mmCIF file of C-alpha atoms and ligand atoms in Angstrom:
data_model
loop_
_atom_site.group_PDB
_atom_site.id
_atom_site.type_symbol
_atom_site.label_atom_id
_atom_site.label_comp_id
_atom_site.label_asym_id
_atom_site.label_seq_id
_atom_site.Cartn_x
_atom_site.Cartn_y
_atom_site.Cartn_z
ATOM 1 C CA MET A 25 36.044 -43.250 -36.518
ATOM 2 C CA GLN A 26 38.210 -40.392 -35.296
ATOM 3 C CA VAL A 27 36.130 -37.943 -37.341
ATOM 4 C CA LYS A 28 32.840 -39.157 -35.784
ATOM 5 C CA ILE A 29 34.182 -38.662 -32.276
ATOM 6 C CA VAL A 30 35.355 -35.177 -33.120
ATOM 7 C CA ILE A 31 32.011 -34.278 -34.653
ATOM 8 C CA GLY A 32 30.184 -35.805 -31.670
ATOM 9 C CA THR A 33 32.306 -33.841 -29.238
ATOM 10 C CA ILE A 34 31.866 -30.607 -31.108
ATOM 11 C CA SER A 35 28.091 -30.970 -31.350
ATOM 12 C CA LEU A 36 27.878 -31.842 -27.647
ATOM 13 C CA MET A 37 29.870 -28.739 -26.817
ATOM 14 C CA LEU A 38 27.688 -26.628 -29.073
ATOM 15 C CA THR A 39 24.530 -27.962 -27.429
ATOM 16 C CA MET A 40 25.950 -27.198 -24.028
ATOM 17 C CA ILE A 41 26.880 -23.683 -25.040
ATOM 18 C CA ILE A 42 23.393 -23.042 -26.429
ATOM 19 C CA LEU A 43 21.695 -24.554 -23.380
ATOM 20 C CA GLY A 44 24.001 -22.640 -21.061
ATOM 21 C CA PHE A 45 23.231 -19.408 -22.832
ATOM 22 C CA ALA A 46 19.482 -20.049 -22.593
ATOM 23 C CA ALA A 47 19.842 -20.847 -18.891
ATOM 24 C CA LEU A 48 21.730 -17.610 -18.347
ATOM 25 C CA ARG A 49 19.003 -15.632 -20.036
ATOM 26 C CA GLU A 50 16.219 -17.325 -18.086
ATOM 27 C CA PRO A 51 16.235 -15.068 -14.975
ATOM 28 C CA SER A 52 16.085 -11.902 -17.046
ATOM 29 C CA ARG A 53 13.204 -13.310 -19.108
ATOM 30 C CA LEU A 54 11.419 -14.087 -15.867
ATOM 31 C CA GLU A 55 12.095 -10.597 -14.667
ATOM 32 C CA ASP A 56 10.762 -9.081 -17.905
ATOM 33 C CA PHE A 57 7.702 -11.241 -17.571
ATOM 34 C CA THR A 58 7.123 -10.173 -13.954
ATOM 35 C CA LEU A 59 7.616 -6.515 -14.808
ATOM 36 C CA ALA A 60 5.214 -6.731 -17.742
ATOM 37 C CA ARG A 61 2.639 -8.402 -15.522
ATOM 38 C CA GLN A 62 3.097 -5.765 -12.841
ATOM 39 C CA GLY A 63 2.762 -3.048 -15.476
ATOM 40 C CA ARG A 64 -0.571 -4.477 -16.602
ATOM 41 C CA GLN A 65 -1.730 -4.720 -12.991
ATOM 42 C CA ILE A 66 -0.873 -1.090 -12.371
ATOM 43 C CA GLU A 67 -2.715 -0.044 -15.538
ATOM 44 C CA ASN A 68 -5.834 -1.982 -14.548
ATOM 45 C CA GLY A 69 -5.495 -0.620 -11.025
ATOM 46 C CA ALA A 70 -5.369 2.924 -12.370
ATOM 47 C CA GLU A 71 -8.629 2.421 -14.234
ATOM 48 C CA LEU A 72 -10.323 0.899 -11.225
ATOM 49 C CA PHE A 73 -9.039 3.701 -9.029
ATOM 50 C CA GLN A 74 -10.468 6.288 -11.367
ATOM 51 C CA SER A 75 -13.901 4.700 -11.510
ATOM 52 C CA GLN A 76 -14.242 3.446 -7.913
ATOM 53 C CA CYS A 77 -11.958 5.329 -5.563
ATOM 54 C CA MET A 78 -11.237 8.812 -6.882
ATOM 55 C CA THR A 79 -14.488 10.408 -5.676
ATOM 56 C CA CYS A 80 -13.230 9.934 -2.095
ATOM 57 C CA HIS A 81 -9.427 9.716 -2.410
ATOM 58 C CA GLY A 82 -9.067 12.425 -5.012
ATOM 59 C CA VAL A 83 -7.106 13.110 -8.170
ATOM 60 C CA ASN A 84 -3.727 11.363 -7.878
ATOM 61 C CA GLY A 85 -4.749 9.910 -4.529
ATOM 62 C CA LYS A 86 -3.921 13.180 -2.791
ATOM 63 C CA ALA A 87 -7.361 13.686 -1.181
ATOM 64 C CA GLU A 88 -7.187 17.339 -2.161
ATOM 65 C CA GLU A 89 -9.374 17.483 -5.264
ATOM 66 C CA CYS A 90 -12.489 15.283 -5.467
ATOM 67 C CA TYR A 91 -15.372 15.261 -7.942
ATOM 68 C CA ASP A 92 -18.850 13.804 -7.720
ATOM 69 C CA ALA A 93 -18.922 10.820 -10.091
ATOM 70 C CA ALA A 94 -22.434 11.628 -11.343
ATOM 71 C CA THR A 95 -22.413 15.427 -11.695
ATOM 72 C CA GLY A 96 -18.696 16.167 -12.069
ATOM 73 C CA GLU A 97 -19.092 18.863 -9.419
ATOM 74 C CA GLN A 98 -16.176 19.400 -7.030
ATOM 75 C CA ILE A 99 -16.926 17.955 -3.604
ATOM 76 C CA GLY A 100 -15.076 17.460 -0.325
ATOM 77 C CA CYS A 101 -12.804 14.422 -0.185
ATOM 78 C CA ALA A 102 -14.290 11.888 2.206
ATOM 79 C CA GLY A 103 -11.198 9.632 2.067
ATOM 80 C CA LEU A 104 -7.615 9.925 3.279
ATOM 81 C CA PRO A 105 -4.596 10.683 1.086
ATOM 82 C CA LEU A 106 -3.116 7.442 -0.330
ATOM 83 C CA ASN A 107 -0.317 9.011 -2.383
ATOM 84 C CA TYR A 108 1.181 9.909 0.957
ATOM 85 C CA GLY A 109 4.517 9.310 2.694
ATOM 86 C CA PRO A 110 3.170 8.232 6.091
ATOM 87 C CA LEU A 111 1.113 5.502 4.361
ATOM 88 C CA LEU A 112 3.728 4.298 1.867
ATOM 89 C CA CYS A 113 7.270 5.051 3.023
ATOM 90 C CA GLU A 114 9.389 2.627 5.099
ATOM 91 C CA ASP A 115 8.703 -1.115 5.352
ATOM 92 C CA THR A 116 6.565 -0.411 8.385
ATOM 93 C CA SER A 117 4.884 2.881 7.549
ATOM 94 C CA GLN A 118 3.569 5.392 10.052
ATOM 95 C CA ARG A 119 -0.035 4.458 9.253
ATOM 96 C CA MET A 120 0.692 0.771 9.895
ATOM 97 C CA ILE A 121 2.099 1.708 13.293
ATOM 98 C CA ASN A 122 -0.940 3.877 14.059
ATOM 99 C CA MET A 123 -3.292 1.065 13.105
ATOM 100 C CA ASN A 124 -1.284 -1.598 15.018
ATOM 101 C CA TRP A 125 -0.724 -3.582 11.835
ATOM 102 C CA GLU A 126 1.872 -6.332 12.203
ATOM 103 C CA GLY A 127 1.972 -7.829 8.693
ATOM 104 C CA SER A 128 3.550 -6.464 5.511
ATOM 105 C CA LYS A 129 2.687 -3.205 3.777
ATOM 106 C CA PRO A 130 1.053 -4.830 0.719
ATOM 107 C CA ALA A 131 -1.034 -6.941 3.102
ATOM 108 C CA PHE A 132 -2.068 -3.807 5.027
ATOM 109 C CA ILE A 133 -3.293 -2.120 1.881
ATOM 110 C CA GLN A 134 -4.859 -5.306 0.559
ATOM 111 C CA ALA A 135 -6.746 -5.910 3.797
ATOM 112 C CA THR A 136 -7.955 -2.310 3.990
ATOM 113 C CA ILE A 137 -9.302 -2.375 0.455
ATOM 114 C CA SER A 138 -10.816 -5.838 0.806
ATOM 115 C CA SER A 139 -12.652 -5.326 4.073
ATOM 116 C CA GLY A 140 -12.975 -1.541 4.158
ATOM 117 C CA ARG A 141 -12.894 0.185 7.551
ATOM 118 C CA TYR A 142 -15.882 -0.603 9.639
ATOM 119 C CA GLY A 143 -17.615 2.474 11.009
ATOM 120 C CA THR A 144 -16.045 4.812 8.406
ATOM 121 C CA ALA A 145 -16.942 5.810 4.852
ATOM 122 C CA MET A 146 -14.378 3.319 3.464
ATOM 123 C CA PRO A 147 -16.524 0.580 1.893
ATOM 124 C CA THR A 148 -15.849 -3.159 1.716
ATOM 125 C CA TRP A 149 -14.607 -3.978 -1.785
ATOM 126 C CA ALA A 150 -13.851 -7.727 -1.893
ATOM 127 C CA ALA A 151 -16.506 -9.966 -3.409
ATOM 128 C CA ASP A 152 -15.648 -12.446 -0.613
ATOM 129 C CA PHE A 153 -17.024 -9.936 1.884
ATOM 130 C CA GLY A 154 -19.971 -8.812 -0.213
ATOM 131 C CA GLY A 155 -18.169 -6.077 -2.173
ATOM 132 C CA PRO A 156 -18.070 -5.563 -5.948
ATOM 133 C CA LEU A 157 -14.417 -6.465 -6.796
ATOM 134 C CA ARG A 158 -12.717 -9.767 -7.682
ATOM 135 C CA PRO A 159 -9.455 -10.812 -5.938
ATOM 136 C CA ASP A 160 -7.386 -9.968 -9.038
ATOM 137 C CA GLU A 161 -8.949 -6.499 -9.210
ATOM 138 C CA ILE A 162 -8.096 -5.891 -5.558
ATOM 139 C CA GLU A 163 -4.524 -7.030 -6.262
ATOM 140 C CA ASP A 164 -4.322 -4.599 -9.220
ATOM 141 C CA LEU A 165 -5.412 -1.763 -6.928
ATOM 142 C CA VAL A 166 -2.819 -2.757 -4.322
ATOM 143 C CA GLN A 167 -0.088 -2.602 -6.993
ATOM 144 C CA PHE A 168 -1.409 0.744 -8.198
ATOM 145 C CA VAL A 169 -1.375 2.286 -4.717
ATOM 146 C CA LEU A 170 2.084 0.849 -3.914
ATOM 147 C CA ASN A 171 3.373 2.340 -7.149
ATOM 148 C CA TRP A 172 3.025 5.815 -5.576
ATOM 149 C CA GLU A 173 5.913 4.939 -3.280
ATOM 150 C CA THR A 174 8.672 6.755 -5.118
ATOM 151 C CA GLU A 175 12.050 8.012 -4.090
ATOM 152 C CA GLU A 176 10.759 11.529 -4.513
ATOM 153 C CA LEU A 177 7.883 10.922 -2.102
ATOM 154 C CA CYS A 178 10.033 9.150 0.460
ATOM 155 C CA SER A 179 13.376 10.927 0.268
ATOM 156 C CA ALA A 180 11.951 14.311 1.212
ATOM 157 C CA PRO A 181 12.603 14.491 4.942
ATOM 158 C CA ALA A 182 9.180 14.321 6.548
ATOM 159 C CA PHE A 183 8.509 17.711 8.057
ATOM 160 C CA GLN A 184 6.421 17.828 11.190
ATOM 161 C CA TYR A 185 5.431 21.155 12.622
ATOM 162 C CA GLU A 186 5.763 21.205 16.397
ATOM 163 C CA TRP A 187 2.300 22.327 17.402
ATOM 164 C CA PRO A 188 2.555 24.600 20.426
ATOM 165 C CA ALA A 189 0.554 23.758 23.526
ATOM 166 C CA THR A 190 -1.786 26.720 23.275
ATOM 167 C CA ILE A 191 -3.761 28.428 20.547
ATOM 168 C CA GLU A 192 -2.280 31.765 21.680
ATOM 169 C CA GLU A 193 1.193 30.548 20.772
ATOM 170 C CA LEU A 194 -0.065 29.355 17.390
ATOM 171 C CA LEU A 195 -1.677 32.745 16.778
ATOM 172 C CA ALA A 196 1.577 34.490 17.631
ATOM 173 C CA GLU A 197 3.021 32.746 14.569
ATOM 174 C CA PHE A 198 -0.111 32.809 12.374
ATOM 175 C CA PRO A 199 -2.012 35.941 13.454
ATOM 176 C CA GLU A 200 -4.389 36.388 10.479
ATOM 177 C CA GLY A 201 -7.287 34.049 9.656
ATOM 178 C CA ASP A 202 -8.992 34.009 6.265
ATOM 179 C CA ALA A 203 -12.622 32.845 6.576
ATOM 180 C CA ALA A 204 -13.195 32.445 2.826
ATOM 181 C CA ARG A 205 -10.164 30.205 2.507
ATOM 182 C CA GLY A 206 -11.266 28.355 5.649
ATOM 183 C CA LYS A 207 -14.624 27.649 4.040
ATOM 184 C CA GLU A 208 -12.897 25.908 1.125
ATOM 185 C CA LEU A 209 -10.533 24.030 3.407
ATOM 186 C CA TYR A 210 -13.460 22.824 5.511
ATOM 187 C CA VAL A 211 -14.542 20.955 2.392
ATOM 188 C CA THR A 212 -11.141 19.822 1.058
ATOM 189 C CA TYR A 213 -10.010 18.362 4.405
ATOM 190 C CA GLY A 214 -13.293 16.450 4.514
ATOM 191 C CA CYS A 215 -14.676 18.192 7.639
ATOM 192 C CA SER A 216 -17.962 18.813 5.830
ATOM 193 C CA GLY A 217 -18.197 15.132 4.885
ATOM 194 C CA CYS A 218 -18.627 14.252 8.569
ATOM 195 C CA HIS A 219 -19.902 17.536 10.030
ATOM 196 C CA GLY A 220 -22.145 18.819 7.239
ATOM 197 C CA ASP A 221 -22.415 22.413 6.073
ATOM 198 C CA PRO A 222 -22.192 24.793 9.058
ATOM 199 C CA GLU A 223 -24.159 27.367 7.059
ATOM 200 C CA GLY A 224 -26.761 24.763 6.080
ATOM 201 C CA ASP A 225 -29.346 22.579 7.740
ATOM 202 C CA SER A 226 -28.822 21.923 11.469
ATOM 203 C CA ALA A 227 -30.734 18.639 11.101
ATOM 204 C CA TRP A 228 -27.530 16.939 9.945
ATOM 205 C CA ALA A 229 -27.457 13.147 10.278
ATOM 206 C CA GLY A 230 -23.794 12.410 9.413
ATOM 207 C CA THR A 231 -20.956 10.953 11.491
ATOM 208 C CA GLY A 232 -19.993 14.051 13.472
ATOM 209 C CA PRO A 233 -21.973 16.855 15.135
ATOM 210 C CA TRP A 234 -23.184 19.770 12.999
ATOM 211 C CA GLN A 235 -20.983 22.801 13.651
ATOM 212 C CA GLY A 236 -23.232 25.760 12.996
ATOM 213 C CA HIS A 237 -23.447 26.321 16.769
ATOM 214 C CA LEU A 238 -19.873 25.355 17.573
ATOM 215 C CA ALA A 239 -18.811 28.935 18.338
ATOM 216 C CA GLU A 240 -21.359 29.114 21.190
ATOM 217 C CA GLU A 241 -20.840 25.550 22.439
ATOM 218 C CA ALA A 242 -17.065 25.116 22.293
ATOM 219 C CA GLY A 243 -16.393 27.140 25.456
ATOM 220 C CA THR A 244 -18.800 25.002 27.502
ATOM 221 C CA ARG A 245 -17.291 21.563 26.741
ATOM 222 C CA ILE A 246 -14.415 21.429 29.212
ATOM 223 C CA GLU A 247 -14.590 23.443 32.381
ATOM 224 C CA GLY A 248 -11.954 26.133 32.487
ATOM 225 C CA MET A 249 -10.934 25.708 28.823
ATOM 226 C CA SER A 250 -11.667 28.443 26.294
ATOM 227 C CA GLY A 251 -13.609 27.569 23.148
ATOM 228 C CA GLN A 252 -10.585 28.473 21.041
ATOM 229 C CA GLN A 253 -8.292 26.130 22.941
ATOM 230 C CA TYR A 254 -10.944 23.392 22.897
ATOM 231 C CA VAL A 255 -11.394 23.464 19.116
ATOM 232 C CA TYR A 256 -7.632 23.666 18.582
ATOM 233 C CA GLU A 257 -7.148 20.492 20.630
ATOM 234 C CA SER A 258 -10.226 18.749 19.175
ATOM 235 C CA VAL A 259 -8.762 18.897 15.693
ATOM 236 C CA LEU A 260 -5.200 17.925 16.638
ATOM 237 C CA TYR A 261 -5.967 15.338 19.345
ATOM 238 C CA PRO A 262 -9.515 14.066 18.677
ATOM 239 C CA ASN A 263 -9.259 11.305 21.279
ATOM 240 C CA ASN A 264 -8.444 13.613 24.190
ATOM 241 C CA TYR A 265 -12.101 14.440 24.575
ATOM 242 C CA ILE A 266 -15.022 12.650 22.942
ATOM 243 C CA VAL A 267 -18.207 14.647 22.483
ATOM 244 C CA GLU A 268 -21.199 12.882 24.070
ATOM 245 C CA GLN A 269 -23.828 13.222 21.398
ATOM 246 C CA CYS A 270 -23.331 12.592 17.684
ATOM 247 C CA PRO A 271 -26.209 12.961 15.211
ATOM 248 C CA THR A 272 -27.225 9.308 15.202
ATOM 249 C CA GLY A 273 -26.399 8.386 18.813
ATOM 250 C CA PRO A 274 -23.543 8.584 21.283
ATOM 251 C CA CYS A 275 -20.200 9.403 19.625
ATOM 252 C CA ASN A 276 -17.873 6.421 19.231
ATOM 253 C CA THR A 277 -14.569 5.912 21.012
ATOM 254 C CA PRO A 278 -11.961 6.200 19.594
ATOM 255 C CA SER A 279 -13.077 9.280 17.715
ATOM 256 C CA ALA A 280 -14.028 8.771 14.077
ATOM 257 C CA MET A 281 -11.845 11.805 13.404
ATOM 258 C CA ALA A 282 -8.630 10.223 14.671
ATOM 259 C CA SER A 283 -7.532 8.370 11.537
ATOM 260 C CA ASN A 284 -7.676 11.626 9.565
ATOM 261 C CA ASN A 285 -4.487 12.517 11.328
ATOM 262 C CA PHE A 286 -4.882 16.291 11.032
ATOM 263 C CA TYR A 287 -1.944 16.722 13.422
ATOM 264 C CA ALA A 288 0.342 15.411 10.662
ATOM 265 C CA ARG A 289 -1.549 16.644 7.611
ATOM 266 C CA MET A 290 -1.947 20.244 8.782
ATOM 267 C CA GLY A 291 1.662 20.290 9.923
ATOM 268 C CA ASP A 292 3.553 18.677 7.052
ATOM 269 C CA THR A 293 4.951 21.998 5.828
ATOM 270 C CA ALA A 294 5.963 25.096 7.779
ATOM 271 C CA GLU A 295 3.037 27.054 6.245
ATOM 272 C CA LYS A 296 0.230 24.509 6.654
ATOM 273 C CA PRO A 297 -0.776 25.423 10.239
ATOM 274 C CA GLN A 298 -2.370 28.466 8.599
ATOM 275 C CA ASP A 299 -5.066 26.060 7.366
ATOM 276 C CA LEU A 300 -6.251 25.387 10.907
ATOM 277 C CA VAL A 301 -6.350 29.101 11.712
ATOM 278 C CA ASP A 302 -8.407 29.722 8.567
ATOM 279 C CA ILE A 303 -10.859 26.912 9.358
ATOM 280 C CA MET A 304 -11.303 28.179 12.916
ATOM 281 C CA THR A 305 -11.934 31.662 11.570
ATOM 282 C CA TYR A 306 -14.544 30.304 9.165
ATOM 283 C CA LEU A 307 -16.305 28.518 12.050
ATOM 284 C CA GLY A 308 -16.410 31.776 14.018
ATOM 285 C CA ILE A 309 -14.069 30.423 16.708
ATOM 286 C CA LEU A 310 -11.408 33.009 15.889
ATOM 287 C CA PRO A 311 -12.275 36.599 14.963
HETATM 288 C C1 HEC B 5 -17.052 6.638 -0.053
HETATM 289 C C2 HEC B 5 -15.696 7.059 0.090
HETATM 290 C C3 HEC B 5 -14.577 6.090 -0.208
HETATM 291 C C4 HEC B 5 -14.388 5.355 -1.350
HETATM 292 C C5 HEC B 5 -15.277 5.293 -2.590
HETATM 293 C C6 HEC B 5 -13.133 4.665 -1.167
HETATM 294 N N1 HEC B 5 -12.587 4.966 0.042
HETATM 295 FE FE1 HEC B 5 -10.794 4.271 0.772
HETATM 296 N N2 HEC B 5 -11.121 5.280 2.502
HETATM 297 C C7 HEC B 5 -12.208 6.095 2.775
HETATM 298 C C8 HEC B 5 -12.080 6.608 4.119
HETATM 299 C C9 HEC B 5 -13.051 7.538 4.814
HETATM 300 C C10 HEC B 5 -10.892 6.052 4.653
HETATM 301 C C11 HEC B 5 -10.323 6.286 6.044
HETATM 302 C C12 HEC B 5 -10.948 5.282 6.984
HETATM 303 C C13 HEC B 5 -10.465 5.487 8.387
HETATM 304 O O1 HEC B 5 -10.930 6.439 9.021
HETATM 305 O O2 HEC B 5 -9.608 4.727 8.836
HETATM 306 C C14 HEC B 5 -10.305 5.237 3.600
HETATM 307 C C15 HEC B 5 -9.116 4.530 3.746
HETATM 308 C C16 HEC B 5 -8.473 3.859 2.742
HETATM 309 C C17 HEC B 5 -7.162 3.257 2.833
HETATM 310 C C18 HEC B 5 -6.277 3.263 4.071
HETATM 311 C C19 HEC B 5 -5.558 4.590 4.204
HETATM 312 C C20 HEC B 5 -4.834 4.762 5.516
HETATM 313 O O3 HEC B 5 -4.042 5.702 5.620
HETATM 314 O O4 HEC B 5 -5.070 4.023 6.477
HETATM 315 C C21 HEC B 5 -6.900 2.704 1.620
HETATM 316 C C22 HEC B 5 -5.630 1.968 1.220
HETATM 317 C C23 HEC B 5 -8.034 2.953 0.768
HETATM 318 N N3 HEC B 5 -8.970 3.647 1.480
HETATM 319 C C24 HEC B 5 -8.142 2.539 -0.552
HETATM 320 C C25 HEC B 5 -9.302 2.696 -1.329
HETATM 321 C C26 HEC B 5 -9.456 2.148 -2.652
HETATM 322 C C27 HEC B 5 -8.386 1.383 -3.417
HETATM 323 C C28 HEC B 5 -10.707 2.482 -3.075
HETATM 324 C C29 HEC B 5 -11.401 2.113 -4.369
HETATM 325 C C30 HEC B 5 -11.566 0.695 -4.615
HETATM 326 C C31 HEC B 5 -11.315 3.256 -2.026
HETATM 327 N N4 HEC B 5 -10.440 3.359 -0.982
HETATM 328 C C32 HEC B 5 -12.583 3.818 -2.121
HETATM 329 C C33 HEC B 5 -13.241 6.397 1.913
HETATM 330 C C34 HEC B 5 -13.434 5.843 0.656
HETATM 331 C C1 HEC B 6 -14.369 10.982 9.719
HETATM 332 C C2 HEC B 6 -15.333 11.962 10.206
HETATM 333 C C3 HEC B 6 -14.791 13.306 10.663
HETATM 334 C C4 HEC B 6 -14.003 14.193 9.951
HETATM 335 C C5 HEC B 6 -13.436 14.026 8.565
HETATM 336 C C6 HEC B 6 -13.869 15.341 10.801
HETATM 337 N N1 HEC B 6 -14.508 15.153 11.976
HETATM 338 FE FE1 HEC B 6 -14.566 16.411 13.537
HETATM 339 N N2 HEC B 6 -15.585 15.054 14.644
HETATM 340 C C7 HEC B 6 -16.056 13.857 14.176
HETATM 341 C C8 HEC B 6 -16.775 13.167 15.238
HETATM 342 C C9 HEC B 6 -17.445 11.812 15.133
HETATM 343 C C10 HEC B 6 -16.720 14.017 16.352
HETATM 344 C C11 HEC B 6 -17.314 13.745 17.729
HETATM 345 C C12 HEC B 6 -16.402 12.804 18.503
HETATM 346 C C13 HEC B 6 -15.188 13.517 19.025
HETATM 347 O O1 HEC B 6 -15.320 14.266 19.990
HETATM 348 O O2 HEC B 6 -14.106 13.373 18.460
HETATM 349 C C14 HEC B 6 -15.973 15.198 15.942
HETATM 350 C C15 HEC B 6 -15.699 16.280 16.763
HETATM 351 C C16 HEC B 6 -15.147 17.468 16.339
HETATM 352 C C17 HEC B 6 -14.994 18.640 17.160
HETATM 353 C C18 HEC B 6 -15.528 18.806 18.557
HETATM 354 C C19 HEC B 6 -16.966 19.285 18.347
HETATM 355 C C20 HEC B 6 -17.800 19.539 19.532
HETATM 356 O O3 HEC B 6 -19.006 19.733 19.311
HETATM 357 O O4 HEC B 6 -17.320 19.558 20.660
HETATM 358 C C21 HEC B 6 -14.424 19.611 16.384
HETATM 359 C C22 HEC B 6 -14.078 21.021 16.767
HETATM 360 C C23 HEC B 6 -14.173 19.029 15.088
HETATM 361 N N3 HEC B 6 -14.633 17.725 15.080
HETATM 362 C C24 HEC B 6 -13.631 19.704 14.014
HETATM 363 C C25 HEC B 6 -13.333 19.111 12.797
HETATM 364 C C26 HEC B 6 -12.642 19.792 11.706
HETATM 365 C C27 HEC B 6 -12.227 21.232 11.714
HETATM 366 C C28 HEC B 6 -12.489 18.876 10.717
HETATM 367 C C29 HEC B 6 -11.756 19.052 9.412
HETATM 368 C C30 HEC B 6 -10.427 19.608 9.486
HETATM 369 C C31 HEC B 6 -13.096 17.634 11.177
HETATM 370 N N4 HEC B 6 -13.604 17.820 12.427
HETATM 371 C C32 HEC B 6 -13.134 16.467 10.433
HETATM 372 C C33 HEC B 6 -15.882 13.353 12.920
HETATM 373 C C34 HEC B 6 -15.100 13.919 11.925
#
């Protein structure tokens, strides 16, 4: 009798210990499971990014190096950088503020990918809206893009060059323009994607006006403003003045150029403003 009770008690205690141990391990198993799932999502997302998104958003999502999917030839990046602090850092990132987004960051990226951006080159991707991708594929891409948010990306204090009010002040700091470098930058910043090739056909039917004649026209846009000052401001503050005529009709307001955020992108290091001087030299705006 006594022995049975002892055995019963011991086995009950053993069961409880085993169950308790399993219960303790449960959260970490869940965590492993979630991490493994997220890892697979990121892997799938990486493949999708490479096949669907890289032609516009570039190698590593930097929008610096883009290749034509068919020919493999290097082309201008039509998309924005996605591996980019102002898009990914902080719970409410700079881009979310610019776009008046009030939900979460994953939802911002999810919505952008799903619906695209109407009136820009960013296509609609969700099958629900007529695009080619399933909901789980969109989710994989969201995880892949979010995965670029690293401490390294976000701990570097965001540098913002204080653009001076006038082009003369900029030139005092960056006196020399390099037209050949400007020609390359005109492609890598995506100017050519909207404005065409300024040395090519003037019958350009893209989003923005062809710029082969810009050097002659720039000085006539705003009374009393030099062409140099006008182009300087057009790139940094596209919404200050909207050109009347775009190739396929009146230009839209706000400017299609605004979300490219050249103010930030050409000023995110102390040397970058040189890029604008080089582009303006290439376009014949600066000598
Ligand atoms: C044909 C070119 C093109 C392709 C292909 C493309 N995008 Fe875009 N994408 C753009 C452009 C242009 C914008 C900027 C739209 C704007 O002006 O707001 C953009 C914007 C975005 C943004 C928002 C960035 C921001 O700062 O607001 C995300 C996120 C994005 N794209 C993800 C993707 C993903 C993921 C894919 C692949 C499934 C993809 N894009 C494919 C052109 C493209
Ligand atoms: C997403 C398309 C797009 C991109 C990319 C783009 N632009 Fe534009 N740009 C436009 C549109 C549309 C206009 C006309 C509306 C306006 O005034 O903003 C314009 C206007 C301009 C103007 C004023 C032109 C005039 O005839 O008065 C200048 C200068 C200019 N862009 C330079 C640039 C440069 C330099 C780049 C690259 C660093 C660039 N743009 C990138 C679409 C774009």
